[in-house]
PDB file of C-alpha atoms in Angstrom:
ATOM      1  CA  UNK M   1      97.435  84.687 121.078  1.00 50.00           C
ATOM      2  CA  UNK M   2      99.194  87.145 123.374  1.00 55.00           C
ATOM      3  CA  UNK M   3      98.099  90.941 123.605  1.00 77.00           C
ATOM      4  CA  UNK M   4      99.760  93.911 122.376  1.00 87.00           C
ATOM      5  CA  UNK M   5      99.258  97.618 123.567  1.00 89.00           C
ATOM      6  CA  UNK M   6     100.385  99.864 121.967  1.00 93.00           C
ATOM      7  CA  UNK M   7     100.070 103.955 121.939  1.00 95.00           C
ATOM      8  CA  UNK M   8      97.173 105.707 119.757  1.00 93.00           C
ATOM      9  CA  UNK M   9      98.916 107.834 118.306  1.00 96.00           C
ATOM     10  CA  UNK M  10     102.617 109.548 118.102  1.00 97.00           C
ATOM     11  CA  UNK M  11     103.997 112.795 117.511  1.00 97.00           C
ATOM     12  CA  UNK M  12     106.975 113.839 115.836  1.00 97.00           C
ATOM     13  CA  UNK M  13     108.625 116.080 113.421  1.00 97.00           C
ATOM     14  CA  UNK M  14     111.129 115.454 110.028  1.00 97.00           C
ATOM     15  CA  UNK M  15     114.589 114.655 111.016  1.00 96.00           C
ATOM     16  CA  UNK M  16     114.160 113.049 114.873  1.00 97.00           C
ATOM     17  CA  UNK M  17     114.605 109.494 116.119  1.00 97.00           C
ATOM     18  CA  UNK M  18     110.588 107.934 116.754  1.00 98.00           C
ATOM     19  CA  UNK M  19     110.256 105.191 118.987  1.00 98.00           C
ATOM     20  CA  UNK M  20     106.964 102.701 119.711  1.00 97.00           C
ATOM     21  CA  UNK M  21     106.667 100.528 122.079  1.00 96.00           C
ATOM     22  CA  UNK M  22     104.543  97.969 121.904  1.00 94.00           C
ATOM     23  CA  UNK M  23     103.696  95.737 125.238  1.00 93.00           C
ATOM     24  CA  UNK M  24     103.068  92.186 124.758  1.00 88.00           C
ATOM     25  CA  UNK M  25     102.782  90.528 128.736  1.00 88.00           C
ATOM     26  CA  UNK M  26     102.052  87.326 127.167  1.00 83.00           C
ATOM     27  CA  UNK M  27     104.194  86.181 124.998  1.00 84.00           C
ATOM     28  CA  UNK M  28     105.000  82.818 124.636  1.00 81.00           C
ATOM     29  CA  UNK M  29     107.816  81.081 124.168  1.00 82.00           C
ATOM     30  CA  UNK M  30     108.433  80.826 120.267  1.00 78.00           C
ATOM     31  CA  UNK M  31     106.596  83.714 119.660  1.00 81.00           C
ATOM     32  CA  UNK M  32     107.627  86.103 117.211  1.00 85.00           C
ATOM     33  CA  UNK M  33     107.018  90.235 117.096  1.00 88.00           C
ATOM     34  CA  UNK M  34     106.604  91.945 113.582  1.00 88.00           C
ATOM     35  CA  UNK M  35     105.736  94.969 112.690  1.00 93.00           C
ATOM     36  CA  UNK M  36     104.148  96.535 109.781  1.00 93.00           C
ATOM     37  CA  UNK M  37     103.234  99.838 107.995  1.00 95.00           C
ATOM     38  CA  UNK M  38      99.911 101.198 107.067  1.00 94.00           C
ATOM     39  CA  UNK M  39      99.084 104.168 104.853  1.00 93.00           C
ATOM     40  CA  UNK M  40      95.735 105.377 104.657  1.00 86.00           C
ATOM     41  CA  UNK M  41      94.260 103.322 101.929  1.00 82.00           C
ATOM     42  CA  UNK M  42      96.735 100.997 101.328  1.00 89.00           C
ATOM     43  CA  UNK M  43      97.612  97.387 102.414  1.00 91.00           C
ATOM     44  CA  UNK M  44      99.994  96.876 105.614  1.00 92.00           C
ATOM     45  CA  UNK M  45     103.162  96.370 104.755  1.00 93.00           C
ATOM     46  CA  UNK M  46     106.305  94.319 106.765  1.00 91.00           C
ATOM     47  CA  UNK M  47     108.230  96.649 108.286  1.00 94.00           C
ATOM     48  CA  UNK M  48     110.727  94.427 110.522  1.00 93.00           C
ATOM     49  CA  UNK M  49     110.757  90.869 112.537  1.00 90.00           C
ATOM     50  CA  UNK M  50     112.705  90.047 115.015  1.00 90.00           C
ATOM     51  CA  UNK M  51     112.438  86.918 117.901  1.00 89.00           C
ATOM     52  CA  UNK M  52     114.754  89.010 121.047  1.00 90.00           C
ATOM     53  CA  UNK M  53     117.487  91.523 121.074  1.00 90.00           C
ATOM     54  CA  UNK M  54     118.057  93.648 118.174  1.00 95.00           C
ATOM     55  CA  UNK M  55     116.876  93.037 115.009  1.00 94.00           C
ATOM     56  CA  UNK M  56     118.126  95.963 112.175  1.00 95.00           C
ATOM     57  CA  UNK M  57     116.633  96.344 108.211  1.00 94.00           C
ATOM     58  CA  UNK M  58     117.334  99.411 105.603  1.00 93.00           C
ATOM     59  CA  UNK M  59     113.837 100.818 107.525  1.00 91.00           C
ATOM     60  CA  UNK M  60     113.720 100.485 111.488  1.00 96.00           C
ATOM     61  CA  UNK M  61     115.727  98.595 113.882  1.00 97.00           C
ATOM     62  CA  UNK M  62     113.600  96.190 116.615  1.00 97.00           C
ATOM     63  CA  UNK M  63     114.715  96.004 120.414  1.00 97.00           C
ATOM     64  CA  UNK M  64     113.203  93.280 122.396  1.00 96.00           C
ATOM     65  CA  UNK M  65     114.872  92.740 126.468  1.00 96.00           C
ATOM     66  CA  UNK M  66     115.523  90.028 127.573  1.00 95.00           C
ATOM     67  CA  UNK M  67     112.033  89.673 129.462  1.00 94.00           C
ATOM     68  CA  UNK M  68     110.920  89.795 125.466  1.00 93.00           C
ATOM     69  CA  UNK M  69     107.628  91.783 127.062  1.00 93.00           C
ATOM     70  CA  UNK M  70     107.251  94.252 124.813  1.00 94.00           C
ATOM     71  CA  UNK M  71     109.689  95.420 121.759  1.00 95.00           C
ATOM     72  CA  UNK M  72     110.903  98.537 120.345  1.00 97.00           C
ATOM     73  CA  UNK M  73     110.663  99.690 116.496  1.00 97.00           C
ATOM     74  CA  UNK M  74     113.157 103.052 116.323  1.00 98.00           C
ATOM     75  CA  UNK M  75     112.639 104.912 113.325  1.00 97.00           C
ATOM     76  CA  UNK M  76     116.168 106.849 112.691  1.00 94.00           C
ATOM     77  CA  UNK M  77     115.264 110.577 111.674  1.00 93.00           C
ATOM     78  CA  UNK M  78     111.855 110.213 109.954  1.00 96.00           C
ATOM     79  CA  UNK M  79     110.177 112.097 107.218  1.00 96.00           C
ATOM     80  CA  UNK M  80     106.166 113.695 105.988  1.00 96.00           C
ATOM     81  CA  UNK M  81     106.323 109.619 104.347  1.00 95.00           C
ATOM     82  CA  UNK M  82     106.611 108.033 107.535  1.00 96.00           C
ATOM     83  CA  UNK M  83     103.648 109.194 108.682  1.00 97.00           C
ATOM     84  CA  UNK M  84     101.375 106.320 109.092  1.00 96.00           C
ATOM     85  CA  UNK M  85      99.448 103.689 111.419  1.00 95.00           C
ATOM     86  CA  UNK M  86     101.747 101.163 112.585  1.00 96.00           C
ATOM     87  CA  UNK M  87     101.194  97.411 113.861  1.00 93.00           C
ATOM     88  CA  UNK M  88     102.881  95.944 116.496  1.00 91.00           C
ATOM     89  CA  UNK M  89     101.749  91.565 115.805  1.00 86.00           C
ATOM     90  CA  UNK M  90     102.885  89.388 118.271  1.00 83.00           C
ATOM     91  CA  UNK M  91     102.627  85.640 116.760  1.00 72.00           C
ATOM     92  CA  UNK M  92     101.553  82.596 118.321  1.00 60.00           C
ATOM     93  CA  UNK M  93     102.419  78.788 116.360  1.00 53.00           C
ATOM     94  CA  UNK M  94     100.543  76.737 119.019  1.00 50.00           C
ATOM     95  CA  UNK M  95      96.655  78.017 118.358  1.00 51.00           C
ATOM     96  CA  UNK M  96      96.955  78.780 115.434  1.00 52.00           C
ATOM     97  CA  UNK M  97      96.496  81.561 113.130  1.00 54.00           C
ATOM     98  CA  UNK M  98      91.997  82.290 113.827  1.00 46.00           C
ATOM     99  CA  UNK M  99      93.218  84.152 116.525  1.00 51.00           C
ATOM    100  CA  UNK M 100      95.539  86.163 114.388  1.00 60.00           C
ATOM    101  CA  UNK M 101      94.130  89.875 114.577  1.00 66.00           C
ATOM    102  CA  UNK M 102      96.478  93.623 114.502  1.00 74.00           C
ATOM    103  CA  UNK M 103      95.135  95.004 117.408  1.00 75.00           C
ATOM    104  CA  UNK M 104      94.345  98.939 116.779  1.00 79.00           C
ATOM    105  CA  UNK M 105      98.016  99.458 115.828  1.00 91.00           C
ATOM    106  CA  UNK M 106     100.005 103.180 116.403  1.00 95.00           C
ATOM    107  CA  UNK M 107      99.227 106.851 114.104  1.00 95.00           C
ATOM    108  CA  UNK M 108     102.039 108.296 113.106  1.00 97.00           C
ATOM    109  CA  UNK M 109     101.812 111.870 112.194  1.00 97.00           C
ATOM    110  CA  UNK M 110     105.651 113.593 111.561  1.00 97.00           C
ATOM    111  CA  UNK M 111     105.013 117.373 110.911  1.00 97.00           C
ATOM    112  CA  UNK M 112     107.566 119.755 108.804  1.00 95.00           C
TER     113      UNK M 112
ATOM    114  CA  UNK T   1     101.890  95.536  96.206  1.00 50.00           C
ATOM    115  CA  UNK T   2     101.201  95.025  92.158  1.00 66.00           C
ATOM    116  CA  UNK T   3     101.782  91.409  93.523  1.00 92.00           C
ATOM    117  CA  UNK T   4      98.476  90.920  95.191  1.00 95.00           C
ATOM    118  CA  UNK T   5      95.326  93.163  93.302  1.00 96.00           C
ATOM    119  CA  UNK T   6      92.047  92.556  94.172  1.00 97.00           C
ATOM    120  CA  UNK T   7      88.945  93.590  92.453  1.00 97.00           C
ATOM    121  CA  UNK T   8      86.864  95.419  92.816  1.00 97.00           C
ATOM    122  CA  UNK T   9      88.371  98.967  94.322  1.00 96.00           C
ATOM    123  CA  UNK T  10      85.055 100.261  95.185  1.00 96.00           C
ATOM    124  CA  UNK T  11      81.548  98.362  95.555  1.00 97.00           C
ATOM    125  CA  UNK T  12      78.909 100.143  96.310  1.00 97.00           C
ATOM    126  CA  UNK T  13      75.495  97.142  96.450  1.00 96.00           C
ATOM    127  CA  UNK T  14      72.184  97.500  98.282  1.00 97.00           C
ATOM    128  CA  UNK T  15      70.826  95.284 101.801  1.00 97.00           C
ATOM    129  CA  UNK T  16      70.689  91.835 100.771  1.00 97.00           C
ATOM    130  CA  UNK T  17      72.459  91.295  97.350  1.00 97.00           C
ATOM    131  CA  UNK T  18      74.980  88.086  97.169  1.00 96.00           C
ATOM    132  CA  UNK T  19      78.419  90.420  96.401  1.00 97.00           C
ATOM    133  CA  UNK T  20      82.230  88.318  95.018  1.00 97.00           C
ATOM    134  CA  UNK T  21      85.515  89.904  95.863  1.00 98.00           C
ATOM    135  CA  UNK T  22      88.052  88.741  94.030  1.00 98.00           C
ATOM    136  CA  UNK T  23      91.832  88.593  95.093  1.00 98.00           C
ATOM    137  CA  UNK T  24      94.716  87.287  92.776  1.00 97.00           C
ATOM    138  CA  UNK T  25      98.261  87.706  93.668  1.00 97.00           C
ATOM    139  CA  UNK T  26     101.214  86.071  91.084  1.00 96.00           C
ATOM    140  CA  UNK T  27     104.480  86.193  94.229  1.00 92.00           C
ATOM    141  CA  UNK T  28     103.048  81.959  94.162  1.00 92.00           C
ATOM    142  CA  UNK T  29     103.068  81.593  98.012  1.00 91.00           C
ATOM    143  CA  UNK T  30     100.505  79.106  99.219  1.00 89.00           C
ATOM    144  CA  UNK T  31      98.843  81.168 101.727  1.00 90.00           C
ATOM    145  CA  UNK T  32      95.976  83.636 101.317  1.00 93.00           C
ATOM    146  CA  UNK T  33      93.705  85.562 104.125  1.00 93.00           C
ATOM    147  CA  UNK T  34      90.987  88.258 103.872  1.00 96.00           C
ATOM    148  CA  UNK T  35      90.302  90.170 106.337  1.00 94.00           C
ATOM    149  CA  UNK T  36      88.406  93.454 107.064  1.00 95.00           C
ATOM    150  CA  UNK T  37      89.505  96.518 108.887  1.00 93.00           C
ATOM    151  CA  UNK T  38      87.696  99.275 109.804  1.00 91.00           C
ATOM    152  CA  UNK T  39      86.859 102.881 109.790  1.00 83.00           C
ATOM    153  CA  UNK T  40      89.520 103.444 112.676  1.00 76.00           C
ATOM    154  CA  UNK T  41      89.934  99.615 113.738  1.00 78.00           C
ATOM    155  CA  UNK T  42      92.989  97.692 112.816  1.00 81.00           C
ATOM    156  CA  UNK T  43      92.533  94.479 110.694  1.00 86.00           C
ATOM    157  CA  UNK T  44      90.205  91.479 111.644  1.00 89.00           C
ATOM    158  CA  UNK T  45      91.214  88.051 110.037  1.00 89.00           C
ATOM    159  CA  UNK T  46      87.518  86.666 108.211  1.00 94.00           C
ATOM    160  CA  UNK T  47      89.140  83.311 105.745  1.00 94.00           C
ATOM    161  CA  UNK T  48      92.345  82.035 106.360  1.00 91.00           C
ATOM    162  CA  UNK T  49      94.149  79.340 103.532  1.00 92.00           C
ATOM    163  CA  UNK T  50      96.919  77.875 103.220  1.00 88.00           C
ATOM    164  CA  UNK T  51      96.154  76.005  99.716  1.00 88.00           C
ATOM    165  CA  UNK T  52      93.680  75.263  97.664  1.00 91.00           C
ATOM    166  CA  UNK T  53      91.390  72.491  99.291  1.00 92.00           C
ATOM    167  CA  UNK T  54      92.428  74.030 103.037  1.00 91.00           C
ATOM    168  CA  UNK T  55      90.052  77.319 104.305  1.00 94.00           C
ATOM    169  CA  UNK T  56      89.884  78.177 107.854  1.00 91.00           C
ATOM    170  CA  UNK T  57      87.844  80.105 109.975  1.00 91.00           C
ATOM    171  CA  UNK T  58      89.040  83.410 110.566  1.00 88.00           C
ATOM    172  CA  UNK T  59      87.809  85.559 113.709  1.00 84.00           C
ATOM    173  CA  UNK T  60      85.062  86.654 111.925  1.00 91.00           C
ATOM    174  CA  UNK T  61      83.848  84.662 109.555  1.00 94.00           C
ATOM    175  CA  UNK T  62      79.961  84.349 109.953  1.00 95.00           C
ATOM    176  CA  UNK T  63      78.398  86.348 107.052  1.00 95.00           C
ATOM    177  CA  UNK T  64      81.024  85.340 105.124  1.00 97.00           C
ATOM    178  CA  UNK T  65      82.531  82.142 102.910  1.00 97.00           C
ATOM    179  CA  UNK T  66      85.510  82.083 100.580  1.00 97.00           C
ATOM    180  CA  UNK T  67      86.446  80.135  97.486  1.00 97.00           C
ATOM    181  CA  UNK T  68      89.952  78.873  96.543  1.00 96.00           C
ATOM    182  CA  UNK T  69      89.623  78.635  92.534  1.00 92.00           C
ATOM    183  CA  UNK T  70      93.846  77.858  92.022  1.00 94.00           C
ATOM    184  CA  UNK T  71      96.848  78.909  94.004  1.00 94.00           C
ATOM    185  CA  UNK T  72      96.995  81.904  92.606  1.00 95.00           C
ATOM    186  CA  UNK T  73      92.643  83.276  93.547  1.00 97.00           C
ATOM    187  CA  UNK T  74      90.220  83.627  96.497  1.00 98.00           C
ATOM    188  CA  UNK T  75      87.091  85.137  96.452  1.00 98.00           C
ATOM    189  CA  UNK T  76      85.457  86.459  99.891  1.00 98.00           C
ATOM    190  CA  UNK T  77      81.213  86.021  98.943  1.00 98.00           C
ATOM    191  CA  UNK T  78      78.859  88.781 100.898  1.00 96.00           C
ATOM    192  CA  UNK T  79      76.523  86.707 100.649  1.00 92.00           C
ATOM    193  CA  UNK T  80      73.732  89.071 101.463  1.00 96.00           C
ATOM    194  CA  UNK T  81      75.555  92.029 102.455  1.00 96.00           C
ATOM    195  CA  UNK T  82      74.189  93.807 105.393  1.00 96.00           C
ATOM    196  CA  UNK T  83      75.543  97.275 106.406  1.00 96.00           C
ATOM    197  CA  UNK T  84      77.886  96.844 109.519  1.00 95.00           C
ATOM    198  CA  UNK T  85      80.016  94.592 106.101  1.00 97.00           C
ATOM    199  CA  UNK T  86      81.224  97.981 105.110  1.00 97.00           C
ATOM    200  CA  UNK T  87      84.208  98.122 106.131  1.00 96.00           C
ATOM    201  CA  UNK T  88      87.792  97.916 103.638  1.00 95.00           C
ATOM    202  CA  UNK T  89      88.241  94.920 103.091  1.00 97.00           C
ATOM    203  CA  UNK T  90      91.642  93.674 101.923  1.00 96.00           C
ATOM    204  CA  UNK T  91      93.078  90.170 100.786  1.00 96.00           C
ATOM    205  CA  UNK T  92      96.782  88.280 101.510  1.00 94.00           C
ATOM    206  CA  UNK T  93      99.314  86.206 100.803  1.00 93.00           C
ATOM    207  CA  UNK T  94     102.206  84.433 102.996  1.00 88.00           C
ATOM    208  CA  UNK T  95     105.177  81.202 102.334  1.00 80.00           C
ATOM    209  CA  UNK T  96     104.970  78.742 104.756  1.00 69.00           C
ATOM    210  CA  UNK T  97     105.841  79.929 108.731  1.00 66.00           C
ATOM    211  CA  UNK T  98     103.783  79.980 111.846  1.00 64.00           C
ATOM    212  CA  UNK T  99     101.143  82.082 112.824  1.00 57.00           C
ATOM    213  CA  UNK T 100     103.622  85.308 112.763  1.00 61.00           C
ATOM    214  CA  UNK T 101     106.605  84.849 111.210  1.00 71.00           C
ATOM    215  CA  UNK T 102     105.958  84.835 108.520  1.00 75.00           C
ATOM    216  CA  UNK T 103     105.448  87.563 106.959  1.00 83.00           C
ATOM    217  CA  UNK T 104     102.037  89.136 104.326  1.00 87.00           C
ATOM    218  CA  UNK T 105     101.846  90.710 101.152  1.00 91.00           C
ATOM    219  CA  UNK T 106      98.289  93.080 101.387  1.00 94.00           C
ATOM    220  CA  UNK T 107      96.541  93.825  98.286  1.00 95.00           C
ATOM    221  CA  UNK T 108      95.490  97.237  97.686  1.00 94.00           C
ATOM    222  CA  UNK T 109      91.943  96.700  99.074  1.00 95.00           C
ATOM    223  CA  UNK T 110      88.476  96.923  97.949  1.00 97.00           C
ATOM    224  CA  UNK T 111      86.578  99.394  99.706  1.00 96.00           C
ATOM    225  CA  UNK T 112      82.708  97.774  99.777  1.00 97.00           C
ATOM    226  CA  UNK T 113      79.504 100.569 100.663  1.00 97.00           C
ATOM    227  CA  UNK T 114      76.808  98.441 102.338  1.00 97.00           C
ATOM    228  CA  UNK T 115      72.745 100.273 101.835  1.00 96.00           C
TER     229      UNK T 115
END
């Protein structure tokens, strides 16, 4: 499984754009990149998924450079309710689900 | 996600006791998963099931067993609970897709304390 590395924590203020970068140097050809959001005492929630270039939905954008060794989750104009832990997940379709792990995530704190 | 429910939501038990955590889903998904999360850490996969007759060990299956009673139900058992199994347990479901490509839907979690 491609190991992912994310910052442990980030701080921001309401209304700012937040970019969280995930490194996955060993990403395989068939791997997709998925981001989840988790609030305290709740299960993770899917945010966005991509394979290459840019993906945008109503919640966030995901930027993936050509070499795919990293990805950046972009949250536009964050609010207090965006305070959560964000997980970058890279799936390895060849080795199976046994090694599917979420990692420790990035703890985002949004202040007024 | 209300489509994935877990019972109980909180449980306190003693070392050596057998306990069962239950998960039900109304999403119609074939795939179901059990994860545990320790404070400050990410989720680790315990077991997963692709259908009623297919059950697979995850990263940390020792000390746990599962039962897939129906497409909608997936139970996790701790045969003889020990304190280091104190954690937050999540059930999840997904539709088809390779690992990391499918979208997983998580339940609200069960907080387990083993004394």
